[in-house]
mmCIF file of C-alpha atoms in Angstrom:
data_model
loop_
_atom_site.group_PDB
_atom_site.id
_atom_site.type_symbol
_atom_site.label_atom_id
_atom_site.label_comp_id
_atom_site.label_asym_id
_atom_site.label_seq_id
_atom_site.Cartn_x
_atom_site.Cartn_y
_atom_site.Cartn_z
ATOM 1 C CA MET P 15 108.104 125.109 -50.056
ATOM 2 C CA ASN P 16 107.609 127.837 -47.378
ATOM 3 C CA ASN P 17 104.668 127.186 -44.793
ATOM 4 C CA ASN P 18 102.371 130.493 -46.489
ATOM 5 C CA GLN P 19 102.492 128.410 -49.914
ATOM 6 C CA GLN P 20 99.328 126.028 -50.322
ATOM 7 C CA GLU P 21 99.771 122.738 -51.869
ATOM 8 C CA SER P 22 97.939 121.981 -55.218
ATOM 9 C CA GLY P 23 95.598 118.744 -54.833
ATOM 10 C CA TRP P 24 97.395 117.490 -58.010
ATOM 11 C CA SER P 25 100.679 117.421 -55.950
ATOM 12 C CA LYS P 26 98.114 116.314 -52.364
ATOM 13 C CA LEU P 27 97.250 113.296 -54.539
ATOM 14 C CA TRP P 28 100.950 111.893 -55.674
ATOM 15 C CA LYS P 29 102.522 112.698 -51.943
ATOM 16 C CA GLN P 30 103.725 110.320 -49.819
ATOM 17 C CA PRO P 31 100.441 109.361 -47.689
ATOM 18 C CA LYS P 32 101.217 109.754 -43.979
ATOM 19 C CA SER P 33 99.573 106.924 -43.300
ATOM 20 C CA LYS P 34 100.176 103.334 -45.286
ATOM 21 C CA TRP P 35 95.977 101.864 -45.064
ATOM 22 C CA LEU P 36 95.287 105.478 -47.467
ATOM 23 C CA LEU P 37 97.674 103.644 -50.264
ATOM 24 C CA GLY P 38 94.412 101.147 -50.315
ATOM 25 C CA ILE P 39 92.433 103.926 -51.907
ATOM 26 C CA PRO P 40 93.801 104.432 -55.646
ATOM 27 C CA LEU P 41 94.740 100.716 -55.249
ATOM 28 C CA GLY P 42 91.286 99.963 -54.638
ATOM 29 C CA ALA P 43 90.329 101.758 -57.440
ATOM 30 C CA PHE P 44 92.517 100.983 -59.872
ATOM 31 C CA LEU P 45 91.515 97.010 -59.438
ATOM 32 C CA ALA P 46 87.551 97.983 -59.203
ATOM 33 C CA VAL P 47 88.460 99.201 -62.815
ATOM 34 C CA ALA P 48 90.158 96.723 -63.896
ATOM 35 C CA VAL P 49 87.525 93.596 -62.362
ATOM 36 C CA GLY P 50 84.841 96.007 -64.058
ATOM 37 C CA ALA P 51 87.055 96.160 -67.165
ATOM 38 C CA VAL P 52 87.349 92.238 -67.354
ATOM 39 C CA GLY P 53 83.709 91.937 -66.020
ATOM 40 C CA THR P 54 82.310 93.919 -69.093
ATOM 41 C CA VAL P 55 84.408 92.265 -71.606
ATOM 42 C CA GLY P 56 83.890 88.719 -70.269
ATOM 43 C CA PHE P 57 79.763 89.173 -69.650
ATOM 44 C CA ASN P 58 80.116 90.658 -73.411
ATOM 45 C CA THR P 59 81.755 87.524 -74.322
ATOM 46 C CA VAL P 60 79.621 84.970 -73.079
ATOM 47 C CA LEU P 61 76.666 86.868 -74.617
ATOM 48 C CA HIS P 62 77.719 86.443 -78.012
ATOM 49 C CA ALA P 63 78.941 83.114 -77.726
ATOM 50 C CA THR P 64 75.495 82.094 -76.166
ATOM 51 C CA SER P 65 73.880 83.991 -79.179
ATOM 52 C CA SER P 66 75.657 81.733 -82.025
ATOM 53 C CA ASP P 67 73.725 78.902 -83.783
ATOM 54 C CA ALA P 68 76.328 76.666 -82.454
ATOM 55 C CA PHE P 69 75.640 77.014 -78.452
ATOM 56 C CA CYS P 70 71.513 77.411 -79.436
ATOM 57 C CA VAL P 71 71.899 73.669 -81.540
ATOM 58 C CA ASN P 72 73.822 72.191 -78.717
ATOM 59 C CA CYS P 73 72.610 73.528 -75.294
ATOM 60 C CA HIS P 74 68.824 74.324 -76.171
ATOM 61 C CA VAL P 75 67.314 72.395 -78.937
ATOM 62 C CA PRO P 76 68.236 69.306 -80.770
ATOM 63 C CA SER P 77 69.265 69.643 -84.107
ATOM 64 C CA PHE P 78 65.719 69.220 -85.288
ATOM 65 C CA ALA P 79 65.116 72.331 -85.210
ATOM 66 C CA ALA P 80 68.323 73.874 -87.156
ATOM 67 C CA GLU P 81 67.724 70.986 -89.715
ATOM 68 C CA GLU P 82 64.304 71.984 -90.096
ATOM 69 C CA VAL P 83 65.619 76.033 -90.233
ATOM 70 C CA ALA P 84 68.219 75.146 -93.294
ATOM 71 C CA LEU P 85 65.063 73.880 -95.542
ATOM 72 C CA SER P 86 63.254 77.230 -94.906
ATOM 73 C CA LYS P 87 63.244 80.480 -96.437
ATOM 74 C CA HIS P 88 65.476 81.623 -93.895
ATOM 75 C CA GLY P 89 67.979 78.709 -94.096
ATOM 76 C CA THR P 90 67.648 78.952 -98.126
ATOM 77 C CA SER P 91 68.020 82.786 -99.701
ATOM 78 C CA ALA P 92 68.254 83.500 -102.951
ATOM 79 C CA SER P 93 70.555 86.843 -102.210
ATOM 80 C CA GLY P 94 72.758 84.666 -99.633
ATOM 81 C CA MET P 95 71.554 86.577 -96.738
ATOM 82 C CA VAL P 96 72.553 84.256 -93.468
ATOM 83 C CA VAL P 97 69.772 84.207 -90.620
ATOM 84 C CA ASN P 98 71.185 82.755 -87.162
ATOM 85 C CA CYS P 99 68.956 81.581 -84.585
ATOM 86 C CA ALA P 100 69.527 84.794 -82.366
ATOM 87 C CA ASP P 101 68.459 86.846 -85.329
ATOM 88 C CA CYS P 102 65.032 85.713 -84.635
ATOM 89 C CA HIS P 103 64.899 84.540 -81.201
ATOM 90 C CA VAL P 104 66.947 86.915 -79.182
ATOM 91 C CA SER P 105 66.369 91.147 -79.555
ATOM 92 C CA LYS P 106 68.979 93.261 -79.930
ATOM 93 C CA GLU P 107 67.692 95.539 -77.240
ATOM 94 C CA PHE P 108 69.412 94.986 -73.771
ATOM 95 C CA VAL P 109 66.370 93.892 -71.510
ATOM 96 C CA PRO P 110 64.463 92.421 -73.656
ATOM 97 C CA LYS P 111 67.640 90.239 -74.547
ATOM 98 C CA MET P 112 68.201 89.771 -70.952
ATOM 99 C CA ILE P 113 65.165 88.824 -70.859
ATOM 100 C CA ARG P 114 65.270 86.017 -73.545
ATOM 101 C CA LYS P 115 68.216 84.472 -72.077
ATOM 102 C CA ILE P 116 66.826 83.942 -68.818
ATOM 103 C CA SER P 117 64.049 82.251 -69.839
ATOM 104 C CA ALA P 118 65.907 80.006 -72.291
ATOM 105 C CA MET P 119 67.628 78.372 -69.349
ATOM 106 C CA LYS P 120 64.555 76.267 -68.918
ATOM 107 C CA GLU P 121 65.420 75.037 -72.405
ATOM 108 C CA VAL P 122 69.045 74.007 -71.098
ATOM 109 C CA TYR P 123 67.683 73.077 -67.895
ATOM 110 C CA LEU P 124 65.440 70.264 -70.407
ATOM 111 C CA GLU P 125 68.050 69.640 -72.876
ATOM 112 C CA LEU P 126 71.351 68.725 -69.426
ATOM 113 C CA LYS P 127 68.286 66.566 -68.667
ATOM 114 C CA GLY P 128 67.907 64.849 -72.012
ATOM 115 C CA GLU P 129 64.301 65.166 -71.492
ATOM 116 C CA ILE P 130 64.110 65.827 -76.039
ATOM 117 C CA THR P 131 65.948 63.024 -77.419
ATOM 118 C CA THR P 132 63.583 62.412 -79.921
ATOM 119 C CA LYS P 133 62.313 63.512 -83.132
ATOM 120 C CA ASP P 134 58.582 62.789 -81.644
ATOM 121 C CA GLU P 135 59.636 64.636 -78.336
ATOM 122 C CA PHE P 136 61.179 67.661 -79.875
ATOM 123 C CA LEU P 137 57.274 67.596 -81.695
ATOM 124 C CA ALA P 138 55.669 67.506 -78.698
ATOM 125 C CA TYR P 139 57.905 70.151 -77.354
ATOM 126 C CA LYS P 140 57.607 72.532 -80.097
ATOM 127 C CA LYS P 141 53.766 72.907 -79.404
ATOM 128 C CA ASP P 142 53.715 74.513 -76.421
ATOM 129 C CA GLY P 143 57.191 76.614 -77.340
ATOM 130 C CA ALA P 144 55.299 77.686 -80.711
ATOM 131 C CA ALA P 145 52.367 78.881 -79.011
ATOM 132 C CA ARG P 146 54.630 80.940 -76.148
ATOM 133 C CA ILE P 147 57.177 82.686 -79.266
ATOM 134 C CA ILE P 148 54.404 83.407 -81.302
ATOM 135 C CA ALA P 149 52.557 84.928 -78.237
ATOM 136 C CA GLU P 150 55.542 86.702 -77.290
ATOM 137 C CA MET P 151 56.023 88.358 -81.163
ATOM 138 C CA LYS P 152 52.608 89.271 -80.733
ATOM 139 C CA ALA P 153 52.833 91.343 -77.932
ATOM 140 C CA ASN P 154 56.028 93.073 -78.499
ATOM 141 C CA ASP P 155 54.660 93.805 -82.111
ATOM 142 C CA SER P 156 57.528 91.076 -83.960
ATOM 143 C CA ARG P 157 61.019 93.547 -82.783
ATOM 144 C CA GLU P 158 62.689 90.995 -84.223
ATOM 145 C CA CYS P 159 60.918 90.526 -87.366
ATOM 146 C CA ARG P 160 61.631 94.182 -87.502
ATOM 147 C CA THR P 161 65.106 94.312 -87.198
ATOM 148 C CA CYS P 162 65.751 93.053 -90.598
ATOM 149 C CA HIS P 163 62.013 93.544 -92.120
ATOM 150 C CA ASP P 164 61.356 97.331 -91.899
ATOM 151 C CA VAL P 165 57.739 98.240 -93.974
ATOM 152 C CA GLU P 166 58.821 101.327 -94.037
ATOM 153 C CA ARG P 167 61.521 100.222 -96.425
ATOM 154 C CA MET P 168 59.686 97.689 -98.335
ATOM 155 C CA ASN P 169 59.326 98.098 -102.564
ATOM 156 C CA PHE P 170 55.691 97.065 -102.772
ATOM 157 C CA ASP P 171 56.740 97.190 -106.280
ATOM 158 C CA LYS P 172 58.374 93.816 -106.437
ATOM 159 C CA GLN P 173 55.656 91.985 -103.803
ATOM 160 C CA LYS P 174 52.889 89.798 -104.539
ATOM 161 C CA LYS P 175 49.855 92.219 -105.058
ATOM 162 C CA VAL P 176 47.922 90.658 -102.221
ATOM 163 C CA ALA P 177 51.477 90.877 -100.224
ATOM 164 C CA ALA P 178 52.307 94.429 -100.684
ATOM 165 C CA LYS P 179 48.300 95.440 -100.156
ATOM 166 C CA MET P 180 48.575 93.042 -96.543
ATOM 167 C CA HIS P 181 51.694 95.844 -95.722
ATOM 168 C CA GLN P 182 50.869 98.830 -96.270
ATOM 169 C CA LYS P 183 47.903 98.623 -94.304
ATOM 170 C CA MET P 184 49.244 96.001 -91.412
ATOM 171 C CA ASP P 185 49.497 98.944 -88.307
ATOM 172 C CA LYS P 186 46.249 100.035 -89.023
ATOM 173 C CA MET P 187 44.195 96.760 -88.799
ATOM 174 C CA GLY P 188 46.399 96.273 -85.973
ATOM 175 C CA LYS P 189 48.404 92.881 -87.342
ATOM 176 C CA THR P 190 52.330 92.010 -87.050
ATOM 177 C CA CYS P 191 54.600 89.933 -88.858
ATOM 178 C CA ILE P 192 53.903 86.893 -87.180
ATOM 179 C CA ASP P 193 50.495 87.237 -87.802
ATOM 180 C CA CYS P 194 50.363 86.173 -91.692
ATOM 181 C CA HIS P 195 54.018 84.719 -91.525
ATOM 182 C CA LYS P 196 54.284 82.001 -88.230
ATOM 183 C CA TYR P 197 54.719 78.710 -89.690
ATOM 184 C CA LYS P 198 55.905 79.665 -93.420
ATOM 185 C CA VAL P 199 59.561 81.758 -92.651
ATOM 186 C CA ALA P 200 61.662 79.008 -90.506
ATOM 187 C CA HIS P 201 59.666 76.563 -88.312
ATOM 188 C CA LYS P 202 57.148 73.934 -89.666
ATOM 189 C CA LYS P 203 53.881 74.122 -87.975
ATOM 190 C CA PRO P 204 53.566 71.282 -84.882
#
């Protein structure tokens, strides 16, 4: 190549650098991308695993909660629809999901400490927990319920008259799912 011709950007990039430390730039970029990819996959794997029923029952609450749900409307479905703990207790949206995951660490701590081992201890804890969850659901307009139950798509002709009437005007009344359905869907009243 004669001195009058300019080198293209690509040929400069793949040319051996004049200084050995410049090799660190592409290697560093490659390592950053690799670590980012592994971190993303690992993060999503952990997020998925910590949203399973097995994790919920082993690390958050004793099996009493799972037994209660198994006997409820969400635990026994004529249509065969399966509802998991995370479907009701963990948002699908990222930021609310992370907030719930962080707040759930208290439950993991109590379980590791062995503070909730009997049914009576569970029922005592459940009073505070239920009140907190109901308040959260009222504040977020029953967001988790609405991921499966869309009022706009309900067939009111197949519902009882009272239910159809309430579902049609619940927004106008300032009501949300949890106002009428608490202690009737998955968990018994503490």
